[in-house]
Short mmCIF file of C-alpha atoms in Angstrom, two decimals:
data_model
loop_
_atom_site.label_atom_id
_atom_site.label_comp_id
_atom_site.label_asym_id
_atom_site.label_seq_id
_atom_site.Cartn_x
_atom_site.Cartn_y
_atom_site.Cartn_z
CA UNK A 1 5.39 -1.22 71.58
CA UNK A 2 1.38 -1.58 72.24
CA UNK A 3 0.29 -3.85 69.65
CA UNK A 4 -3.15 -3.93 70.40
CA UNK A 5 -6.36 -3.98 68.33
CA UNK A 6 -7.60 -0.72 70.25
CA UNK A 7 -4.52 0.91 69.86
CA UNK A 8 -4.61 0.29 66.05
CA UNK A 9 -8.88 1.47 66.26
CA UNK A 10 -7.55 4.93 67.63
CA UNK A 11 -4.71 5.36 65.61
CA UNK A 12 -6.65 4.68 61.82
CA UNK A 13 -9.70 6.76 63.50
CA UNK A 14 -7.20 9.62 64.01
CA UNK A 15 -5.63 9.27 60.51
CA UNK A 16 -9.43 9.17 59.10
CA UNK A 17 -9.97 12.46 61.26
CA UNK A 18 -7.61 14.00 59.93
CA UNK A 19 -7.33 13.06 56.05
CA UNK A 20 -10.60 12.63 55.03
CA UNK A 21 -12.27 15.66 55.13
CA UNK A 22 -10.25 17.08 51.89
CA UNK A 23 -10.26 13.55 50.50
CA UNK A 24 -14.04 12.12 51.21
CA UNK A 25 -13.05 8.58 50.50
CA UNK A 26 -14.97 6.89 53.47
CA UNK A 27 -18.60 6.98 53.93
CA UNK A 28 -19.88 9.51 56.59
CA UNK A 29 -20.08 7.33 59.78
CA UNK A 30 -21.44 8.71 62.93
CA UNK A 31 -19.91 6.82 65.92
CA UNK A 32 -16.99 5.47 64.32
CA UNK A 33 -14.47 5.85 66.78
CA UNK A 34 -16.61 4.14 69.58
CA UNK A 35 -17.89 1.24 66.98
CA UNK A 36 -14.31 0.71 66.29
CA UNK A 37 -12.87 0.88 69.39
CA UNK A 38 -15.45 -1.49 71.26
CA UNK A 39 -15.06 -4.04 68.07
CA UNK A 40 -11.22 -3.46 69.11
CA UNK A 41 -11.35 -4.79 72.98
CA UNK A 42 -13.42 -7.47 71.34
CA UNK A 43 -10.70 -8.70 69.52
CA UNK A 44 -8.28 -8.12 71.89
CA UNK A 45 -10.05 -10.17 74.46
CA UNK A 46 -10.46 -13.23 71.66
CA UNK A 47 -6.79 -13.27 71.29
CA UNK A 48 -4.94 -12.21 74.40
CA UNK A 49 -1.41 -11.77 73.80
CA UNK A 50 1.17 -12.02 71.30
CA UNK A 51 1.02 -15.69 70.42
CA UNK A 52 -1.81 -17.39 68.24
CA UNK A 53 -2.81 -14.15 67.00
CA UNK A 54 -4.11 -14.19 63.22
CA UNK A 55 -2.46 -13.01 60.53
CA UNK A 56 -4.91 -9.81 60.20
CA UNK A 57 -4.64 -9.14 63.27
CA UNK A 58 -5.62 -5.03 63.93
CA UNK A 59 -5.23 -4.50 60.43
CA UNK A 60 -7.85 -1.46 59.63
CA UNK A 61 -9.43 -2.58 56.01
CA UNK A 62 -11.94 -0.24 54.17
CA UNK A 63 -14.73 -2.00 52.59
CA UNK A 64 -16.15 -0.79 49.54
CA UNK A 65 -20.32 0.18 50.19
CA UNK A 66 -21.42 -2.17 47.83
CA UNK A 67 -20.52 -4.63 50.26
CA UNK A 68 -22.73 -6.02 53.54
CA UNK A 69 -21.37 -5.41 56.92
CA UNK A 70 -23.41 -6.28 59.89
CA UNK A 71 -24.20 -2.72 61.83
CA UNK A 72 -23.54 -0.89 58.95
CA UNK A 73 -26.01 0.44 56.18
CA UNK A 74 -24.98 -0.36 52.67
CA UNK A 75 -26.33 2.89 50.62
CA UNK A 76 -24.28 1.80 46.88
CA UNK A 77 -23.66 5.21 46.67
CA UNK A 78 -27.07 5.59 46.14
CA UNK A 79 -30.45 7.22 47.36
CA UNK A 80 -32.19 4.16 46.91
CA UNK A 81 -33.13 3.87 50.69
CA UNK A 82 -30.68 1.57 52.50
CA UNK A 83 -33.35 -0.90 54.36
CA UNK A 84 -34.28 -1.48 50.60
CA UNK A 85 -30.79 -2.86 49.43
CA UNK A 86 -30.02 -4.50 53.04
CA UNK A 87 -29.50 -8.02 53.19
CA UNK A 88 -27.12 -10.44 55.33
CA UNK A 89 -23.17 -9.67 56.06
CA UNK A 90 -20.40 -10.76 53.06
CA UNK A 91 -19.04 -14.10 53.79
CA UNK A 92 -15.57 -12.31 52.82
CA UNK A 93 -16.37 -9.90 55.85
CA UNK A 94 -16.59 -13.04 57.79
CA UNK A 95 -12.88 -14.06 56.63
CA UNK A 96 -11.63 -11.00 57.29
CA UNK A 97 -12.95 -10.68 61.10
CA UNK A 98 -11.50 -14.38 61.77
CA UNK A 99 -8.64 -12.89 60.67
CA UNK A 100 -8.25 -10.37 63.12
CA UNK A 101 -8.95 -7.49 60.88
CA UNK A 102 -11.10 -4.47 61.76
CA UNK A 103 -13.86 -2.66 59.30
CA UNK A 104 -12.78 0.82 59.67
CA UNK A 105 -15.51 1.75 57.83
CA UNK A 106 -17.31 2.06 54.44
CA UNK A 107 -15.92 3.39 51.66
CA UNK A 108 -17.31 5.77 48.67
CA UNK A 109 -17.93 3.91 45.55
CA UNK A 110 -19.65 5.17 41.87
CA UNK A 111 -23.89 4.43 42.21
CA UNK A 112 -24.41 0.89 42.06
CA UNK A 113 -20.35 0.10 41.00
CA UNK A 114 -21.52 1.51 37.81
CA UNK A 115 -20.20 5.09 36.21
CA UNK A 116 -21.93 8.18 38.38
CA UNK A 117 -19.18 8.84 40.54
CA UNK A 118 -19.01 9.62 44.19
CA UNK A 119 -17.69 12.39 45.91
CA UNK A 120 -13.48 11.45 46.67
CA UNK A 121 -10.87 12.97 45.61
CA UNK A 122 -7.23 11.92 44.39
CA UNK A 123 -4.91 12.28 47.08
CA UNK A 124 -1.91 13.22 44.90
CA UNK A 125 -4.33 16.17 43.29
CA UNK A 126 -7.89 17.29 44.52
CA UNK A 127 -8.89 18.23 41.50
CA UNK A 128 -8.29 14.98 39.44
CA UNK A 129 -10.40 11.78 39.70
CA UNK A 130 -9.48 8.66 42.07
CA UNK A 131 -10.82 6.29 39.03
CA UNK A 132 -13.79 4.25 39.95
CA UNK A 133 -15.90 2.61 40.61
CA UNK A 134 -13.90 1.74 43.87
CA UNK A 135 -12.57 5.09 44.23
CA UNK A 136 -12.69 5.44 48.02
CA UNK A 137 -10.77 2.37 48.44
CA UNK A 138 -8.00 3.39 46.37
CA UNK A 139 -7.75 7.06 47.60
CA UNK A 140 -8.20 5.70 51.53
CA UNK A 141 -5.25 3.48 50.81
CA UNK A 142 -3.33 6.57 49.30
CA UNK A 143 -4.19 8.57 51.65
CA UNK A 144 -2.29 6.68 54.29
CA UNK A 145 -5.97 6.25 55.95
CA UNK A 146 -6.06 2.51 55.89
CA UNK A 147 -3.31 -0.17 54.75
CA UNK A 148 -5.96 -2.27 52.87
CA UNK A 149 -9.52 -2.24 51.39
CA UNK A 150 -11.82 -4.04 50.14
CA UNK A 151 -12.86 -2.95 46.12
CA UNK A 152 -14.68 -4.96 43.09
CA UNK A 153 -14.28 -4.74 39.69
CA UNK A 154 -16.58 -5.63 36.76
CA UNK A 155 -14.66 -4.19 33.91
CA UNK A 156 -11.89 -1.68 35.53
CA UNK A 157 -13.29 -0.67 38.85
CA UNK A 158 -10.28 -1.77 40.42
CA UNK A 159 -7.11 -1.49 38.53
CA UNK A 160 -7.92 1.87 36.89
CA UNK A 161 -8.26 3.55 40.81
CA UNK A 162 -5.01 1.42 41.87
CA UNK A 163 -2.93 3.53 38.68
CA UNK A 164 -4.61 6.84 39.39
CA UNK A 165 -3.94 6.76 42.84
CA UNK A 166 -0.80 4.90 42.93
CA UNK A 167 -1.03 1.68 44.93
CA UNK A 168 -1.49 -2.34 44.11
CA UNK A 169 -4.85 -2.96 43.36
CA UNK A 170 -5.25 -6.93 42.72
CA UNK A 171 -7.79 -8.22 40.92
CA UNK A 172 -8.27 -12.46 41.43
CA UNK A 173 -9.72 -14.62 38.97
CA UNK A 174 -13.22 -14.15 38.45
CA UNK A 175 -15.08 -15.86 41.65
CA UNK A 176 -12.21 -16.80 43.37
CA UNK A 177 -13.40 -14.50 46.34
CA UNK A 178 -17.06 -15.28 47.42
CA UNK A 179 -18.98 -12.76 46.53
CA UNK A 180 -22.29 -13.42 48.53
CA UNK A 181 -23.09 -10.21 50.59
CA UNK A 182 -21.99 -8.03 47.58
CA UNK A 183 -24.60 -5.90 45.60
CA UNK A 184 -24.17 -7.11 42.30
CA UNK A 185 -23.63 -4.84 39.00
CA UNK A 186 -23.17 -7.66 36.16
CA UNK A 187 -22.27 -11.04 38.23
CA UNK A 188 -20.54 -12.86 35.66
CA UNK A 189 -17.89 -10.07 35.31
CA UNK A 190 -18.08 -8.76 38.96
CA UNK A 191 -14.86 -9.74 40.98
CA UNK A 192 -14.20 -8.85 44.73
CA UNK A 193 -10.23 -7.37 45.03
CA UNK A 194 -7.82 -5.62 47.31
CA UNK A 195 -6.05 -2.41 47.37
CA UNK A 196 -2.78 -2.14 49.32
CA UNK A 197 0.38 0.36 49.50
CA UNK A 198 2.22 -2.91 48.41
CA UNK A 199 2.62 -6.19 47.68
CA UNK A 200 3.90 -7.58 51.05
CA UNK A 201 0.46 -6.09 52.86
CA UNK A 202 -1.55 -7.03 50.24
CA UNK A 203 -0.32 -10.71 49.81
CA UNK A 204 -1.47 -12.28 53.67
CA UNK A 205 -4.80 -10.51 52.84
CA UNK A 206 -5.64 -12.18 49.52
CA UNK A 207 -4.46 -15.89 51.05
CA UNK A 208 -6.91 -15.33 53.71
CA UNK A 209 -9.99 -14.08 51.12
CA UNK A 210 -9.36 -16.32 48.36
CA UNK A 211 -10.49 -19.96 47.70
CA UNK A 212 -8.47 -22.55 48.16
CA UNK A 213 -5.11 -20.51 48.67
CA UNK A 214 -1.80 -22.75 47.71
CA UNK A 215 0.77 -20.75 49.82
CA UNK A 216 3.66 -21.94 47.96
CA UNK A 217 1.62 -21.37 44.53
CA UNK A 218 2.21 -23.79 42.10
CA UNK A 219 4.99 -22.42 39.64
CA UNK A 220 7.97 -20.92 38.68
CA UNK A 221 8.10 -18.64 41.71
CA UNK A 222 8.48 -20.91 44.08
CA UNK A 223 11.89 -21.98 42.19
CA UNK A 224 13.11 -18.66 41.49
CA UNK A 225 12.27 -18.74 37.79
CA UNK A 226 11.44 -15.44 36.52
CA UNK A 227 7.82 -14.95 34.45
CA UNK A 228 8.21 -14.45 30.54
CA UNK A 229 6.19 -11.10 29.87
CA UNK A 230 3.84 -10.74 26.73
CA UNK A 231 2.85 -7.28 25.18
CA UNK A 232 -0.44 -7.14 23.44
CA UNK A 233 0.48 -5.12 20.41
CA UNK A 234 -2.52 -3.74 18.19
CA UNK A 235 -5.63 -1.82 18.57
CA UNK A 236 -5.89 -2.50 22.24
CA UNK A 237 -2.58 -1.39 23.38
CA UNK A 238 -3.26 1.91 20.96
CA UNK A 239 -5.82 2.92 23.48
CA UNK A 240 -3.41 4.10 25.86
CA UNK A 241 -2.05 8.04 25.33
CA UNK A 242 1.26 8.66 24.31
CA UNK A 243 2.35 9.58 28.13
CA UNK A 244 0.98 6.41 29.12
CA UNK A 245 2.69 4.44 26.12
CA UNK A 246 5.92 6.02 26.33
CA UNK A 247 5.74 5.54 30.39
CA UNK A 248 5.07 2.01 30.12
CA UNK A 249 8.13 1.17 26.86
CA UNK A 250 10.98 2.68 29.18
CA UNK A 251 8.93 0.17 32.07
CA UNK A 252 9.23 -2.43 29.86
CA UNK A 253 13.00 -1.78 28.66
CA UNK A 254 13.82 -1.44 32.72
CA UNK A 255 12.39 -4.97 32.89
CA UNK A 256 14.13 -6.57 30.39
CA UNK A 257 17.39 -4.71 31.14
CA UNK A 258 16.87 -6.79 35.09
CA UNK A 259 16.85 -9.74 33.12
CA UNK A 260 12.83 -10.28 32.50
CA UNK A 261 12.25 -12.00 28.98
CA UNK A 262 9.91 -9.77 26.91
CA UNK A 263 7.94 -11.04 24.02
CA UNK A 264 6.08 -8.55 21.66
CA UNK A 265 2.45 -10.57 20.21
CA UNK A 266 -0.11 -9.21 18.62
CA UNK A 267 -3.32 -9.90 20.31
CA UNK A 268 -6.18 -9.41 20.56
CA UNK A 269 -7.13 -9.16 16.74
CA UNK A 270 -10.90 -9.11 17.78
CA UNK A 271 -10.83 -5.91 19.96
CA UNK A 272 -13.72 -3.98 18.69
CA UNK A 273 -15.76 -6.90 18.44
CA UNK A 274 -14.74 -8.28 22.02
CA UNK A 275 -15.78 -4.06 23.52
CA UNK A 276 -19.43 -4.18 21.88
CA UNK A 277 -19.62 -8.10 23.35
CA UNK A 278 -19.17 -6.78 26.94
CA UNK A 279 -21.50 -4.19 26.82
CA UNK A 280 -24.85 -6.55 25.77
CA UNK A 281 -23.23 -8.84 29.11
CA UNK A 282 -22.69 -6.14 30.93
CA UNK A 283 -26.01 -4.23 30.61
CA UNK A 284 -28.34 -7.19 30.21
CA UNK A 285 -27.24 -8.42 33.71
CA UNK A 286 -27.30 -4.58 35.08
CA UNK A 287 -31.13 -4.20 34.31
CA UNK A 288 -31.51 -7.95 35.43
CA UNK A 289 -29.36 -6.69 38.72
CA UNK A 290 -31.98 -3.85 39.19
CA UNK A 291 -35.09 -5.60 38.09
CA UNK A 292 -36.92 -5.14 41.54
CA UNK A 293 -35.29 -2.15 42.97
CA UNK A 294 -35.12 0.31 39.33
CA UNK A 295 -39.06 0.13 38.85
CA UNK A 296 -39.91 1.33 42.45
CA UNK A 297 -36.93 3.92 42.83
CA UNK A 298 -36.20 5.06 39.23
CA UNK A 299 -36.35 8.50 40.16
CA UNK A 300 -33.77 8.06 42.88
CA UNK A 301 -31.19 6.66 40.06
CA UNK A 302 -28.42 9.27 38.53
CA UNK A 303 -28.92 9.43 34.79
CA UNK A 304 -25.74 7.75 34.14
CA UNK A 305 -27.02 4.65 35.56
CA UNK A 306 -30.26 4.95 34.61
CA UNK A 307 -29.66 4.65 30.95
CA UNK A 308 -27.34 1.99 31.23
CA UNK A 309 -30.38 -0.09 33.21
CA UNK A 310 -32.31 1.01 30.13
CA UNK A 311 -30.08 0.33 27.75
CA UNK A 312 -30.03 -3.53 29.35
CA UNK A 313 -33.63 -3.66 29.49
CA UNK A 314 -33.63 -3.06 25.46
CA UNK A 315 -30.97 -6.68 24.90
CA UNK A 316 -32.45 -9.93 24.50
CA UNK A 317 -32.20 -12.93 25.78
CA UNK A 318 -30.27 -14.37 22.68
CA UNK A 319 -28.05 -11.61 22.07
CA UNK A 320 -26.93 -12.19 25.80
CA UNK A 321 -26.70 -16.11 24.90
CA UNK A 322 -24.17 -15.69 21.96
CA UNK A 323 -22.22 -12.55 23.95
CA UNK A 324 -21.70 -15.89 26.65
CA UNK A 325 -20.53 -17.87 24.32
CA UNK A 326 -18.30 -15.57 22.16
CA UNK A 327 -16.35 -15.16 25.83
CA UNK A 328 -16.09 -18.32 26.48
CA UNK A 329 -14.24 -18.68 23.01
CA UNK A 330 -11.98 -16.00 23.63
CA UNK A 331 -10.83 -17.11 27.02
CA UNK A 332 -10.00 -20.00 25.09
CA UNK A 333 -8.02 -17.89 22.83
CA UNK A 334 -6.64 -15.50 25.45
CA UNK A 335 -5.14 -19.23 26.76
CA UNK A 336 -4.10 -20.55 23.49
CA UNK A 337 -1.86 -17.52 22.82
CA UNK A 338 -0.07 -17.34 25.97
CA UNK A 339 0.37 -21.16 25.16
CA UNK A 340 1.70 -20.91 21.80
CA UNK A 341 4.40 -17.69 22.66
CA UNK A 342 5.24 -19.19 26.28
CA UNK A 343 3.91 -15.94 28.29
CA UNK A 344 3.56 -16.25 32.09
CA UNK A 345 2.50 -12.86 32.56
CA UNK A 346 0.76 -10.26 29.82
CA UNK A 347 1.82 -6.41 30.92
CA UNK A 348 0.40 -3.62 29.87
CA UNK A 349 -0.37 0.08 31.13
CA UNK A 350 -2.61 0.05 33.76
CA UNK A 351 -4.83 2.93 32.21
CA UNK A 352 -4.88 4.93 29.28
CA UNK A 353 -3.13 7.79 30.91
CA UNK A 354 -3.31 9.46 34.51
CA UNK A 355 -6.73 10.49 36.17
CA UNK A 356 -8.22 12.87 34.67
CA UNK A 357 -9.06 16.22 35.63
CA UNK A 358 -12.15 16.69 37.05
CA UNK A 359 -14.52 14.88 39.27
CA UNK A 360 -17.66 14.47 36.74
CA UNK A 361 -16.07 10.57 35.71
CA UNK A 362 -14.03 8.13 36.63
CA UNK A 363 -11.52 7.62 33.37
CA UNK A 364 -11.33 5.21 31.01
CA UNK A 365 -11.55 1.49 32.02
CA UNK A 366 -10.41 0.09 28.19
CA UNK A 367 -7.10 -1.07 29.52
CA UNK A 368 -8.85 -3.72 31.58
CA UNK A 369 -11.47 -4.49 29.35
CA UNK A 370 -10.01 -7.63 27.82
CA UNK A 371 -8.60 -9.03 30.88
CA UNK A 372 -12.13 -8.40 32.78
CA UNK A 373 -14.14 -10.18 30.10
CA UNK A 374 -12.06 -13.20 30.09
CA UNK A 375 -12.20 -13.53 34.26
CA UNK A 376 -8.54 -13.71 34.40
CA UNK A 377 -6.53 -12.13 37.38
CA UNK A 378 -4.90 -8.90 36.85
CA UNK A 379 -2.55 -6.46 39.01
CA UNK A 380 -2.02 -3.45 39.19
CA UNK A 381 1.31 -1.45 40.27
CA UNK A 382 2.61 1.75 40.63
CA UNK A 383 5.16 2.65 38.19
CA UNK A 384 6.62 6.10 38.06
CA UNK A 385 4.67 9.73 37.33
CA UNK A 386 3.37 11.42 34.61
CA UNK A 387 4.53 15.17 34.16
CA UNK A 388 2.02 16.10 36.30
CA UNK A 389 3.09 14.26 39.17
CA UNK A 390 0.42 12.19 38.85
CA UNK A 391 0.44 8.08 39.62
CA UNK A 392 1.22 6.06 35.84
CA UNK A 393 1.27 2.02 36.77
CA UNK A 394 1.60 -1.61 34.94
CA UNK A 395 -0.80 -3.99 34.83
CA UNK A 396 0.63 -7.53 35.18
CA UNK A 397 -2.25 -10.45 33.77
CA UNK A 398 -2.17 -14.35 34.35
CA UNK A 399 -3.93 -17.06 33.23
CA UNK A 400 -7.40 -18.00 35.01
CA UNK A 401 -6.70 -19.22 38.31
CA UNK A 402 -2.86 -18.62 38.28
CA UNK A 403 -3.64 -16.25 41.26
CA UNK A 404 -0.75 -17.01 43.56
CA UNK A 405 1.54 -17.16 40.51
CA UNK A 406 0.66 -13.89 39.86
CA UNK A 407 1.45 -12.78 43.46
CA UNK A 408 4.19 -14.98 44.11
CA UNK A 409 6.01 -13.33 40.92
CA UNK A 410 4.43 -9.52 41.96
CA UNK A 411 6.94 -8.54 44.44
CA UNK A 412 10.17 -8.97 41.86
CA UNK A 413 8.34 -7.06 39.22
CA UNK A 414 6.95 -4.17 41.93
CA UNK A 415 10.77 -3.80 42.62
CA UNK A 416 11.92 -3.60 38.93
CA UNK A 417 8.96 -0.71 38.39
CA UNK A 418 10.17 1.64 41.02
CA UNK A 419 7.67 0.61 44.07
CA UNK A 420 4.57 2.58 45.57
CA UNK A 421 3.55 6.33 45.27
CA UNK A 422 3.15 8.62 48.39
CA UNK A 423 1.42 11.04 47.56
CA UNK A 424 3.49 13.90 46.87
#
């Protein structure tokens, strides 16, 4: 079997070919095939033959254009002109290449990793959103395009895509991949993440992007014992639809009927209050994000974005200062709780329901909007259909920097839920 780098160039170049037309997940790149292929014999030559090659090695990974890659233009999804927003390659890029992996490309994402979406498609139905903001790395991962991608998330950019399309989407703690390289959208929530068909590709990936991997992890996974799963009950889990709700109950009865301890807490009590505090983050460090590029190129912005800069021009500096610190107190809480009921792992649904029809927005990111603010790790799986036939999945949370936990326990739990979702 030819287990070259150039062999794997041709074949994902092919797949792209042939896929992406209907489902317009990767950015339009003339000379793909031949930028690939020569990057290919590159690699190949580095590490000739089977032994010593990395643990990447001619894996195909889509990188979300938000993200700098040497030789290739990084637009945002924008038409904010691309020498503007240029600037020098991801360090995570970097990791991946001394890995052995291969950019196959840029991938569509929302303007700016904000709300105006791009121009993909779901793979299970054309006519429904991907989710966003990183919807061209979920959809080129369902798609069978590429086996991993790069995405980011600030509040659901990332977990919401990885239901609606089907596939893990993993979310680290908040900084625990460098994000230098990345066009920001609010930096204290913004968190670099993978998509992958499942947990077994996704795993070698996030040990080689994350800081200061422990391969073993450093809990009850490594000894076989099984996480204890918390349910948020209250205003937050009420945001999900009744599909989603009843979907994720017979999810959670399947887990406990494999043996999983479930515990049933209400939290958070502050929901409403902890929604309007992410916004005045959120948008104050958007129009701080934009300060130099929004006053030159403001007609170049969708409207959707454009207000939202606006709206984070209008918040003060000391509104901002107490939004910081009423985070930083419920982080504390979010611990505290999990402390006090003995929960490894909060689950919940993944999103409120499955993608939407329509390709005007990218859903509904409420379902990650606690677990965002706080910086903790979330993932997301694929867990069964809606009636539709469209994607429904769990999201699985840990405590901040319980990343390999969280991984290490993923692959029992992906079992229990019923595993990925081809699309049909």
């Amino acid at each position: 079997m030819d287990t070259s780098c150039a062999t794997a160039a041709a074949r994902v170049c092919d797949r792209i070919e042939a896929a992406d037309g209907e489902i317009r997940a990767f950015v339009p790149e003339p000379g793909r095939r031949e930028r690939l292929l020569r990057e290919a014999r590159m690699a190949d030559a580095r590490w000739n033959g089977p032994g010593g090659r990395p643990v990447l090695f001619g894996v195909p990974v889509g990188v979300k254009d938000i993200v700098h890659v040497d030789g290739l233009p990084t637009r945002a999804g924008s038409d904010v002109p691309a020498e503007a927003l240029a600037g020098p390659q991801a360090s995570l890029i970097d990791r991946l290449r001394a890995a052995g992996a291969l950019v196959a490309g840029k991938t569509v994402t929302a303007e700016f990793a904000v709300t105006a979406p791009g121009p993909t498609r779901n793979p299970h139905h054309l006519d429904h959103t991907p989710g966003g903001s990183s919807s061209g790395s979920a959809a080129a991962v369902a798609a069978g395009m590429v086996p991993l991608a790069i995405g980011t998330q600030t509040i659901g950019s990332m977990i919401r895509p990885a239901a609606y399309c089907g596939v893990v989407g993993f979310k680290p703690t908040h900084g625990r991949i460098p994000s230098d390289g990345v066009i920001a959208n609010a930096p204290t929530f913004d968190t670099v993440g993978l998509f992958a068909p499942d947990v077994a590709t996704l795993a070698p990936a996030a040990a080689v992007l994350c800081d200061g991997w422990r391969p073993s992890g450093d809990g009850g996974e490594a000894t076989g014992r099984r996480p204890v799963l918390g349910i948020p009950l209250g205003p937050y889990l009420d945001r999900a639809d009744a599909e989603a709700r009843s979907s994720f109950e017979e999810r959670a009865g399947r887990l406990e009927a494999a043996g999983f301890t479930v515990r049933r807490v209400p939290f958070p009590d502050d929901f409403d209050r902890v929604a309007a505090e992410r916004v005045v983050i959120g948008r104050y460090e958007l129009a701080r994000t934009h300060a130099v590029w929004f006053p030159r190129y403001a007609e170049r912005y969708r409207e959707q974005t454009a207000e939202a800069i606006r709206q984070g021009q209008r918040i003060g500096d000391d509104a901002y200062a107490a939004a910081l610190g009423e985070r930083a107190a419920f982080r504390d809480r979010l611990v505290a709780a999990m402390d006090r009921d003995g929960i490894d792992l909060w689950i919940t649904p993944a999103a409120t329901g499955p993608a939407p029809y329509g390709l005007k927005s990218t859903g509904d990111s409420v379902m990650s909007l606690p677990w965002s603010y706080a910086g903790v790790p979330a993932l997301a799986l694929p867990a069964g259909r809606a009636a539709d036939s469209l994607p429904l999945g769990v999201q699985c949370v840990a405590r901040p920097g319980a990343d390999e936990r969280l991984l290490g326990w993923a692959l029992d739990l992906e079992s229990t839920l019923g595993g990925s979702s081809a699309p049909v």
